[in-house]
CSV table of C-alpha atoms in Angstrom, one decimal:
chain,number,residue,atom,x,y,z
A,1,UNK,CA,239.4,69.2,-51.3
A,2,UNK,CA,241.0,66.8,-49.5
A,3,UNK,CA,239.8,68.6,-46.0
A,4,UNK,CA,236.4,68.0,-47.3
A,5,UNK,CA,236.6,64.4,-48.1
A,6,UNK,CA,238.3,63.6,-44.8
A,7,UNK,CA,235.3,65.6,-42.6
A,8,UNK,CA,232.4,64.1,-45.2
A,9,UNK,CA,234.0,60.8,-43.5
A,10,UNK,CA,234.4,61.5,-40.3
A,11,UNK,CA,230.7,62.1,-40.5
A,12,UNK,CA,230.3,58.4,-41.4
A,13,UNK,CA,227.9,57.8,-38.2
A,14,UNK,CA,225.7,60.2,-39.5
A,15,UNK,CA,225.5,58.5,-43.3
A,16,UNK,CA,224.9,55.3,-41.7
A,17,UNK,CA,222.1,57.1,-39.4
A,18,UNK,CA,220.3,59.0,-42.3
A,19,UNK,CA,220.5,56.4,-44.6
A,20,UNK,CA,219.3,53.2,-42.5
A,21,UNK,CA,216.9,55.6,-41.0
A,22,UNK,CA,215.2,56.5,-44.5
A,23,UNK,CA,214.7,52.9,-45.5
A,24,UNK,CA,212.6,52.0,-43.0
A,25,UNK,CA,210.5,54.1,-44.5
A,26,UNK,CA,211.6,54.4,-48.0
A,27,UNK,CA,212.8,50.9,-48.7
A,28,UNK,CA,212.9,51.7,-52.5
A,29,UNK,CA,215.1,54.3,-52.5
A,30,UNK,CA,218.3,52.0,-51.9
A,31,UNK,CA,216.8,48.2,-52.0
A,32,UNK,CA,218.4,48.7,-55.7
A,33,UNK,CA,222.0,48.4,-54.0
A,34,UNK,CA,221.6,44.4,-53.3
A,35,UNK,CA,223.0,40.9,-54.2
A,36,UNK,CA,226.2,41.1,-55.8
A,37,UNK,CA,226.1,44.8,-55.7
A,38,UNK,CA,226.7,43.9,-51.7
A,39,UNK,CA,229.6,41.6,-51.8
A,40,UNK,CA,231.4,44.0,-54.9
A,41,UNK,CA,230.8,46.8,-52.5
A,42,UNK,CA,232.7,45.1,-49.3
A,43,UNK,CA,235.7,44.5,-51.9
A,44,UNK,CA,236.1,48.1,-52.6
A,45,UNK,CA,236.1,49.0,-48.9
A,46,UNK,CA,238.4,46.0,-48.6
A,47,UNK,CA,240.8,47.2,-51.1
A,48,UNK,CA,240.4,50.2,-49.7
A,49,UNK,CA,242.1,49.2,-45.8
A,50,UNK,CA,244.8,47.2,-48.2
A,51,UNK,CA,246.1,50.2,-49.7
A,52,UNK,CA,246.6,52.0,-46.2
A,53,UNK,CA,248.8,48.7,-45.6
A,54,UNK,CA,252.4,47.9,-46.3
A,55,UNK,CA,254.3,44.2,-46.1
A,56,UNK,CA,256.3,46.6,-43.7
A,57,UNK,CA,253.4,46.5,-41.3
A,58,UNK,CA,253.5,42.8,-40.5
A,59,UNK,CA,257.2,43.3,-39.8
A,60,UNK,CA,255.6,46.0,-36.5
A,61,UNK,CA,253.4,43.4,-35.5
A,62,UNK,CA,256.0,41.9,-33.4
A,63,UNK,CA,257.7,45.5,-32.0
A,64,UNK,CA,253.9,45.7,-30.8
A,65,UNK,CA,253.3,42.5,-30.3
A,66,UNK,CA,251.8,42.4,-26.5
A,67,UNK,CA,248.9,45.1,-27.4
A,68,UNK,CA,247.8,43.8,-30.7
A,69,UNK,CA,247.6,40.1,-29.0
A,70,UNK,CA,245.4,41.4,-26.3
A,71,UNK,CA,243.1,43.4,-28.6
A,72,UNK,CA,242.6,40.4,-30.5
A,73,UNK,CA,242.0,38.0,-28.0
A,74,UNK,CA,239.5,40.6,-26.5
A,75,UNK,CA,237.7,40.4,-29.7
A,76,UNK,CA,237.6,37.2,-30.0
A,77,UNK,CA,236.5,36.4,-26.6
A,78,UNK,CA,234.5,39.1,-25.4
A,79,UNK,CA,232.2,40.1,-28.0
A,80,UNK,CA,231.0,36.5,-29.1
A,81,UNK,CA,230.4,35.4,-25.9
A,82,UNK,CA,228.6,38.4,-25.5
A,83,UNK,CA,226.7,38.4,-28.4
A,84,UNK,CA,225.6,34.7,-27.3
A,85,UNK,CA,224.5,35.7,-24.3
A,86,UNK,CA,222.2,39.0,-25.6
A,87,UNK,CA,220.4,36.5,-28.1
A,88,UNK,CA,219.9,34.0,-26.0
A,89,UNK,CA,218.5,36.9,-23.3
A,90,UNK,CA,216.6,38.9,-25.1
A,91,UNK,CA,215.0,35.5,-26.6
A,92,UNK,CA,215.4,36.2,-30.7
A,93,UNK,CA,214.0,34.7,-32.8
A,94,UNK,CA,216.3,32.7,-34.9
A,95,UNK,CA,217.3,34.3,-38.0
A,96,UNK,CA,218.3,37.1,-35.7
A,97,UNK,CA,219.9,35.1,-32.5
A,98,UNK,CA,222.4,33.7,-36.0
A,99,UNK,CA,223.0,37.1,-37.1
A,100,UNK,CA,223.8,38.8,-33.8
A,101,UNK,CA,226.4,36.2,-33.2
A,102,UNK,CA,227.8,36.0,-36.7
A,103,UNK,CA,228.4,39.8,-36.5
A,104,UNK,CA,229.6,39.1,-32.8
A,105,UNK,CA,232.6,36.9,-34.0
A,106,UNK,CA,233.1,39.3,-36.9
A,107,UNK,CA,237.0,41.2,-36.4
A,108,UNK,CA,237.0,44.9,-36.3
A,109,UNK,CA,236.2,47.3,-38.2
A,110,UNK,CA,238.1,49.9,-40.7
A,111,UNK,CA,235.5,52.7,-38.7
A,112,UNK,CA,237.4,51.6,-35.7
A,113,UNK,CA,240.3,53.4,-37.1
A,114,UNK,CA,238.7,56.9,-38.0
A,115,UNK,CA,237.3,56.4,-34.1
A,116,UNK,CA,240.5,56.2,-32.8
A,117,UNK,CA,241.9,59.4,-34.8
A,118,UNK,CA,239.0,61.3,-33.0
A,119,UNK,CA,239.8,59.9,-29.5
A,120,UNK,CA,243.3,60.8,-29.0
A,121,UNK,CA,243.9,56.7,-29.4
A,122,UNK,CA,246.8,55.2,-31.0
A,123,UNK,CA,246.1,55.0,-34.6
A,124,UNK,CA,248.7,53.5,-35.9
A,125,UNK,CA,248.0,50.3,-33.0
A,126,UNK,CA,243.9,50.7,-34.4
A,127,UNK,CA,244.8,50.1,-38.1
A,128,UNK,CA,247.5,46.7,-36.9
A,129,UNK,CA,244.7,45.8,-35.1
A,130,UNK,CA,242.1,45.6,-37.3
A,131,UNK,CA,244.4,44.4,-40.1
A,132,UNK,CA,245.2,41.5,-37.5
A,133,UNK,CA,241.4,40.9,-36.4
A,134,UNK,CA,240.9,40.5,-40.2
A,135,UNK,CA,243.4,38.1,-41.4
A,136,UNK,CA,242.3,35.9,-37.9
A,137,UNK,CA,238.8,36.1,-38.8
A,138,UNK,CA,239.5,34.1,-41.7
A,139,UNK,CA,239.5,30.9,-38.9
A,140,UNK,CA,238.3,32.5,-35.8
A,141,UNK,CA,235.1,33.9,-37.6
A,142,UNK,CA,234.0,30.9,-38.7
A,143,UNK,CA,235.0,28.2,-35.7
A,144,UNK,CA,233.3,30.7,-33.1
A,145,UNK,CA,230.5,31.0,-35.2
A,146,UNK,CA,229.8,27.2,-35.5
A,147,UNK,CA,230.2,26.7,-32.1
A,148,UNK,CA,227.9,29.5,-30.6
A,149,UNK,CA,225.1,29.6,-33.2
A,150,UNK,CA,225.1,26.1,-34.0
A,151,UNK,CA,222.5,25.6,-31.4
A,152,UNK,CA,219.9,27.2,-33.8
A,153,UNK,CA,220.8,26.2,-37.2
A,154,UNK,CA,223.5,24.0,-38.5
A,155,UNK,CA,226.5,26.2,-39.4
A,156,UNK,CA,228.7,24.8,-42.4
A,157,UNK,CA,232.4,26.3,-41.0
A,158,UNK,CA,233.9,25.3,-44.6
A,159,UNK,CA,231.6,27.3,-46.5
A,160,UNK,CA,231.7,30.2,-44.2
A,161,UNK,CA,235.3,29.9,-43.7
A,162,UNK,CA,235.8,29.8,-48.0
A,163,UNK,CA,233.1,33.0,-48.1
A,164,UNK,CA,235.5,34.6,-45.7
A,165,UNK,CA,238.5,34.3,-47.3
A,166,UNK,CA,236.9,35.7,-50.5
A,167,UNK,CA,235.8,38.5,-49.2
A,168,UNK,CA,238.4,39.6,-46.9
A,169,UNK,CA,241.8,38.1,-47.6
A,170,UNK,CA,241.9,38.1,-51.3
A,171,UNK,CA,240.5,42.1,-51.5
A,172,UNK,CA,243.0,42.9,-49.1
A,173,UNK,CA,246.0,41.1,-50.3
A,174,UNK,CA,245.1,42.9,-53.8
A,175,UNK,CA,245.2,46.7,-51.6
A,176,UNK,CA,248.1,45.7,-50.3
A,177,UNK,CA,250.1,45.1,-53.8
A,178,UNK,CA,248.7,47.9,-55.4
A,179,UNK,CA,250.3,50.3,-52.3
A,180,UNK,CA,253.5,48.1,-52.7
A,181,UNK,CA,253.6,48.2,-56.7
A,182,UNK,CA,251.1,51.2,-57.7
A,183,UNK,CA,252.4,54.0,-55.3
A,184,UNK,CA,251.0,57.2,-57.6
A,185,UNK,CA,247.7,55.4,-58.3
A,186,UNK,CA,247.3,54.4,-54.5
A,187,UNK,CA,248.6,58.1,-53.8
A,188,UNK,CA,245.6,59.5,-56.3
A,189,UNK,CA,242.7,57.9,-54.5
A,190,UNK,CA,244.1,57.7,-51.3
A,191,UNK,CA,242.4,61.3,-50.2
A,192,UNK,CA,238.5,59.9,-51.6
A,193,UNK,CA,239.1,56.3,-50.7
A,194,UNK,CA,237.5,56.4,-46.8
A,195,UNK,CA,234.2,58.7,-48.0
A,196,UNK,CA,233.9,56.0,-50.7
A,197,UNK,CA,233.8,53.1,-48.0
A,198,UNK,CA,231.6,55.5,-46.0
A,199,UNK,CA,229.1,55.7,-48.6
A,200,UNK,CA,229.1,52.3,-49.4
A,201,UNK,CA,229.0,50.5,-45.6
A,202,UNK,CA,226.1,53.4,-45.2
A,203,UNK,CA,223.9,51.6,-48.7
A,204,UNK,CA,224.7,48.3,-47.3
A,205,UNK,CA,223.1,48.7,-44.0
A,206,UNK,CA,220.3,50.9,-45.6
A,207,UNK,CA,219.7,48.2,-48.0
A,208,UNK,CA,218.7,45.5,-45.8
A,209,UNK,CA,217.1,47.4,-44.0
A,210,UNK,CA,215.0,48.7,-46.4
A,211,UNK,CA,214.1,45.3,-47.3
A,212,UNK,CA,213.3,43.7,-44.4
A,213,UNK,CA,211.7,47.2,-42.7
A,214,UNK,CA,208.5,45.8,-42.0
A,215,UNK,CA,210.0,43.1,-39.7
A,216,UNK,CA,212.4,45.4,-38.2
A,217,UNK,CA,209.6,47.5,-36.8
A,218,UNK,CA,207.6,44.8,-35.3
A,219,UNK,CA,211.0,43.4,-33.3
A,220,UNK,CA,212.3,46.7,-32.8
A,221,UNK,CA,213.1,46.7,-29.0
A,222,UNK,CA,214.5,43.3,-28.0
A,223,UNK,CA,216.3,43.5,-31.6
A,224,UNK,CA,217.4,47.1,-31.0
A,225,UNK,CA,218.0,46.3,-27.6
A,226,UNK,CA,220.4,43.6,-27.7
A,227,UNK,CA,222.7,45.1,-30.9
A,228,UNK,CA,223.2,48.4,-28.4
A,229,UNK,CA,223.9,46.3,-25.5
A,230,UNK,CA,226.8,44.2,-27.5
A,231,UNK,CA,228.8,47.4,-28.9
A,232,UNK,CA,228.2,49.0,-25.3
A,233,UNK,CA,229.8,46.0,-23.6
A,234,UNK,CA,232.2,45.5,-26.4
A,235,UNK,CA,233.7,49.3,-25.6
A,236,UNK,CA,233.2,49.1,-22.0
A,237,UNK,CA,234.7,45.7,-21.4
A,238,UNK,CA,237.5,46.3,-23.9
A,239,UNK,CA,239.0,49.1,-21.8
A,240,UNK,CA,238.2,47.8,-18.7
A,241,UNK,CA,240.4,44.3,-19.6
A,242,UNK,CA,243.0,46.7,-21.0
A,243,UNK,CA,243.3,49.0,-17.9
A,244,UNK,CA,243.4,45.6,-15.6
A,245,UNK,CA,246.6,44.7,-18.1
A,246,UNK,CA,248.0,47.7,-16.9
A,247,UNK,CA,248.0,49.1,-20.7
A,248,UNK,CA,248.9,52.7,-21.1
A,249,UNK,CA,245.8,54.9,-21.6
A,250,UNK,CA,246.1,56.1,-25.3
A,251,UNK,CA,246.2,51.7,-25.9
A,252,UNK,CA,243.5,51.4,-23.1
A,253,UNK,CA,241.3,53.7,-25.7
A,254,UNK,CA,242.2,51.7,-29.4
A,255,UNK,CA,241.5,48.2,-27.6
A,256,UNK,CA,238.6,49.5,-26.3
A,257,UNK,CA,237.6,50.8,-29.8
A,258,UNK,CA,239.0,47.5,-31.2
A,259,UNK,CA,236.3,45.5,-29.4
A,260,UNK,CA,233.2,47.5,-29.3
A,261,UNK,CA,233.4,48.2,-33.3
A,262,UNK,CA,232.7,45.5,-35.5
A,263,UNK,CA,233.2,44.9,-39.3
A,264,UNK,CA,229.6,45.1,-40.0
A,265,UNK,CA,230.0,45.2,-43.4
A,266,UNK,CA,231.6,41.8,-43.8
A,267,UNK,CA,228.7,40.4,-41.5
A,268,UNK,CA,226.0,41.2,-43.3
A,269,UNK,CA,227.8,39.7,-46.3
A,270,UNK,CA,228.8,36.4,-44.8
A,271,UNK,CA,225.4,36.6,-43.3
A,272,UNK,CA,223.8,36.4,-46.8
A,273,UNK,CA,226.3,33.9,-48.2
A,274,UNK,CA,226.0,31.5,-45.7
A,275,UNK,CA,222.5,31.7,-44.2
A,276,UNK,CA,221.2,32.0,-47.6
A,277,UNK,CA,217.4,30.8,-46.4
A,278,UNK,CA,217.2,33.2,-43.9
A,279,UNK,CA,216.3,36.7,-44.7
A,280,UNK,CA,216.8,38.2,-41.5
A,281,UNK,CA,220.5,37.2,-40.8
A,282,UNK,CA,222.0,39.9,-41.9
A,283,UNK,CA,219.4,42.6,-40.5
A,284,UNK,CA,221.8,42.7,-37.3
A,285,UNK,CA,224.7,43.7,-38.8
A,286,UNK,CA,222.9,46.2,-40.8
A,287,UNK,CA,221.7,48.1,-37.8
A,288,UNK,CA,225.4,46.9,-35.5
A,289,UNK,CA,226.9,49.5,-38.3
A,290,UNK,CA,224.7,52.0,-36.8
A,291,UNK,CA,224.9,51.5,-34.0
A,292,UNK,CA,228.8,51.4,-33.2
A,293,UNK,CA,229.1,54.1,-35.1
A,294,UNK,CA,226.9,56.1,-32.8
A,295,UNK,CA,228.4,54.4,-29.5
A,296,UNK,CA,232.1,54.8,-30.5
A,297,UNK,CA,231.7,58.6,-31.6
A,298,UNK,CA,230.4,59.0,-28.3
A,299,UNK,CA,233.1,57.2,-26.7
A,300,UNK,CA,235.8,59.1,-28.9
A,301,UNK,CA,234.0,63.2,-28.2
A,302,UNK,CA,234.3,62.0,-24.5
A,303,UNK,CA,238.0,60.5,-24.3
A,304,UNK,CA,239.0,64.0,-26.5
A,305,UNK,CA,237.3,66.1,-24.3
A,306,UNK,CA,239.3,64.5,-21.1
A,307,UNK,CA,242.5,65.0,-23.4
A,308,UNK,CA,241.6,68.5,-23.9
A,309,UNK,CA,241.0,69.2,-20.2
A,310,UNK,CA,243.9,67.4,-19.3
A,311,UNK,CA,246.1,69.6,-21.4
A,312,UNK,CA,244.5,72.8,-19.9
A,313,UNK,CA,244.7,71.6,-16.5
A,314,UNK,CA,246.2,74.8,-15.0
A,315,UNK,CA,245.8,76.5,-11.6
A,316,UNK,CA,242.5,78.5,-11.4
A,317,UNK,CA,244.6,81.5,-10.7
A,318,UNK,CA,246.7,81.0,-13.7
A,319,UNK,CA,244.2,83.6,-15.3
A,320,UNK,CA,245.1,85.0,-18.9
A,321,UNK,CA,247.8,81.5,-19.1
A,322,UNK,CA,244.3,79.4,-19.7
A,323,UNK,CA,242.9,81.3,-22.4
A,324,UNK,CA,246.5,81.2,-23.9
A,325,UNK,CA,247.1,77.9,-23.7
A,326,UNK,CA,243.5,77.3,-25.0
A,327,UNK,CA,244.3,79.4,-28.1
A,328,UNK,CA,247.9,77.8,-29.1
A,329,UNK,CA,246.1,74.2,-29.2
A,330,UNK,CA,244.1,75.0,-31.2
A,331,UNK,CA,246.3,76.0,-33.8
A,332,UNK,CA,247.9,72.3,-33.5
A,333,UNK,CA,246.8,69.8,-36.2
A,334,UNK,CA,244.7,66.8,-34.8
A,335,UNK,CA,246.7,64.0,-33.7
């Protein structure tokens, strides 16, 4: 059972695909799953990444300390000046210049982490990552934020920074007591608890989209556009800074992963909290959760592949060795 929740997740790019897909054309079907349904739904996934986290974790922070300081300031550098720039490009309208760069200054995401499991990355440097993207965002988020979007719309950075630590530090703080003081219960739900973030990041997305479908079609290119253009850069530039840090490869792949994959979730729910009058704020994010999902699977099957080869880089003449090689890893459980 637990081999089938853990590939029904690793499918997450696809829910988020099918789902966002059918509301363009069947809003109905998941415009249900909206207001308060949204901002309950980011807690669960919230108290989800909490219970995958120990007090013990901010203790390896500082044994890791170089890595996790440049993923972060990558994150915080890279993608909302990037996102800046792509809105100010592709000339968006308002509501959806705000809502690129909001989910441009959002940290990473918990996706990132499933990502760097398929890539051959360091997961273990993905999850400190994101955990320290998070907690940052609480001030970063809403600072970068002001500063870059507040050439469309006035940006309250109390409120957004109060909406923020609602929906991110308390959820989390709360995982990470129940894994510290609930072991059995955290133990019983850990095997169901990333296909139940799956599901929900995948009805988020669909839900605005579903509502705002109409809109979405008629902006479809520069809107579509843009959102690809920040995740690609994210990944690309990620790695690239990494590799010029002279990083080792595996942490060359989970900044890069780091960067490019946003919490979309929380974006789309700050989004709607804080730019209350306008409806299309959080339309970015919805389709950013597609869309890094797509671009970092694509990333990870490629980086896997190069690990594979490398493995099985043998002499042509080494014959009957290949094929044996070939068959003994795949008997090896996935890193």
């Amino acid at each position: 059972m637990n081999r089938l929740f853990n590939l029904l997740a690793n499918l997450f790019p696809f829910w988020v695909l099918i789902f966002s897909g059918l509301a363009l054309f069947f809003p109905a079907w998941f415009t249900w799953f909206s207001g308060p349904m949204i901002v309950w739904g980011l807690a669960v996934i919230m108290i989800g990444m909490g219970i995958t986290l120990s007090f013990e974790d901010f203790r390896r922070v500082t044994r890791s300390a170089r890595p996790v300081m440049i993923g972060i300031a990558a994150q915080f550098a890279v993608m909302p000046l990037l996102g800046w720039a792509l809105a100010s490009v592709f000339a968006l309208e308002t509501q959806l210049a705000v809502g690129l760069i909001l989910v441009a200054c959002c940290p990473g995401g918990t996706a990132s982490n499933v990502v760097s499991y398929i890539a051959r990355a360091d997961v273990a440097l993905s999850v400190l990552m994101t955990m320290c993207s998070t907690f940052a965002a609480v001030i970063m988020t809403p600072l970068l934020t002001r500063w870059l979007a507040g050439a469309y719309v006035p940006v309250d950075a109390w409120s957004l920074f109060f909406n923020t630590l609602q929906v991110v530090v308390l959820p989390v703080t709360l995982g990470m007591l129940l894994n510290r003081y609930t072991p059995r219960l955290v133990q019983a739900v850990m095997p169901v608890a990333p296909l139940v973030s799956v599901i929900v990041i995948a009805l988020i997305c669909a839900s605005i989209i579903g509502a705002n479908a109409g809109t979405i079609r008629d902006s479809a290119v520069p809107l579509l556009s843009a959102v690809a253009l920040l995740h690609l850069g994210g990944f690309t530039l990620g790695y690239v800074m990494a590799r010029l840090l002279k990083l080792e490869e595996r942490v060359c792949r989970t900044i890069s992963i780091e960067v490019g994959m946003q919490n979309s979730g929380l974006g789309a729910v700050l989004a709607r909290s804080s730019f209350a009058q306008m409806a299309l704020a959080p339309v970015p994010s919805a389709i950013s959760a597609s869309f890094h999902s797509i671009i970092g699977s694509l990333f990870a099957a490629w980086w896997r592949l190069r690990s594979e080869r490398s493995a099985l880089n043998i002499e042509p003449d080494a014959g009957d060795k290949r094929d044996e090689i070939a068959a003994e890893l795949s008997k090896r459980p996935v890193e």
